[in-house]
């Protein structure tokens, strides 16, 4: 789901999170489940208001394996 669509609104209403595909790729690459906070599309776990904030959250750097 994209951040500002009816499908995303339904997912948030049911308690779901909107994450980017990079989270899936990074979890698979590291073979473990990563925290989804840095990968959130709308910037917060439960944003009830769709009209506030910017259209897209600024990209956050992902941790690199050592």
Short mmCIF file of C-alpha atoms in Angstrom, two decimals:
data_model
loop_
_atom_site.label_atom_id
_atom_site.label_comp_id
_atom_site.label_asym_id
_atom_site.label_seq_id
_atom_site.Cartn_x
_atom_site.Cartn_y
_atom_site.Cartn_z
CA UNK A 1 0.00 0.00 0.00
CA UNK A 2 1.13 3.53 -0.68
CA UNK A 3 1.02 6.03 2.19
CA UNK A 4 -1.98 8.13 1.13
CA UNK A 5 -4.48 5.65 -0.30
CA UNK A 6 -7.71 4.05 0.97
CA UNK A 7 -5.89 0.72 1.29
CA UNK A 8 -3.30 2.31 3.59
CA UNK A 9 -6.01 4.00 5.64
CA UNK A 10 -7.74 0.63 6.17
CA UNK A 11 -4.45 -0.98 7.20
CA UNK A 12 -3.76 1.77 9.76
CA UNK A 13 -7.35 1.57 11.07
CA UNK A 14 -6.85 -2.14 11.74
CA UNK A 15 -3.59 -1.49 13.61
CA UNK A 16 -1.18 -2.26 10.78
CA UNK A 17 2.02 -0.49 9.78
CA UNK A 18 3.07 0.78 6.37
CA UNK A 19 6.66 -0.11 5.63
CA UNK A 20 8.78 0.21 2.52
CA UNK A 21 10.02 -2.71 0.46
CA UNK A 22 13.58 -2.04 1.65
CA UNK A 23 12.60 -3.55 5.03
CA UNK A 24 11.74 -6.86 3.37
CA UNK A 25 14.93 -6.88 1.32
CA UNK A 26 17.13 -6.01 4.32
CA UNK A 27 15.46 -8.65 6.53
CA UNK A 28 16.01 -11.27 3.87
CA UNK A 29 19.61 -10.19 3.25
CA UNK A 30 20.48 -10.31 6.99
CA UNK A 31 18.29 -13.40 7.58
CA UNK A 32 16.62 -11.88 10.63
CA UNK A 33 13.69 -9.61 11.37
CA UNK A 34 14.74 -5.97 11.75
CA UNK A 35 12.86 -3.23 13.61
CA UNK A 36 10.47 -1.57 11.19
CA UNK A 37 10.74 1.95 12.65
CA UNK A 38 13.29 3.33 10.17
CA UNK A 39 11.34 1.83 7.25
CA UNK A 40 7.90 3.34 7.98
CA UNK A 41 6.37 5.05 4.97
CA UNK A 42 4.20 7.56 6.80
CA UNK A 43 6.72 8.41 9.54
CA UNK A 44 4.70 7.19 12.51
CA UNK A 45 3.17 3.94 13.68
CA UNK A 46 -0.38 5.24 14.07
CA UNK A 47 -1.04 8.55 12.34
CA UNK A 48 -4.77 9.07 12.41
CA UNK A 49 -4.79 12.30 10.39
CA UNK A 50 -3.93 12.02 6.73
CA UNK A 51 -3.79 15.76 6.02
CA UNK A 52 -0.89 16.60 8.32
CA UNK A 53 2.79 16.47 7.54
CA UNK A 54 4.65 16.15 4.30
CA UNK A 55 3.67 13.89 1.44
CA UNK A 56 6.67 11.62 1.90
CA UNK A 57 9.00 11.17 4.87
CA UNK A 58 12.66 12.04 4.29
CA UNK A 59 14.84 8.98 3.71
CA UNK A 60 16.54 7.64 6.80
CA UNK A 61 19.92 5.90 6.63
CA UNK A 62 19.75 2.15 7.19
CA UNK A 63 22.32 0.48 9.43
CA UNK A 64 25.02 -1.34 7.50
CA UNK A 65 26.34 -4.69 8.68
CA UNK A 66 29.90 -4.61 9.94
#
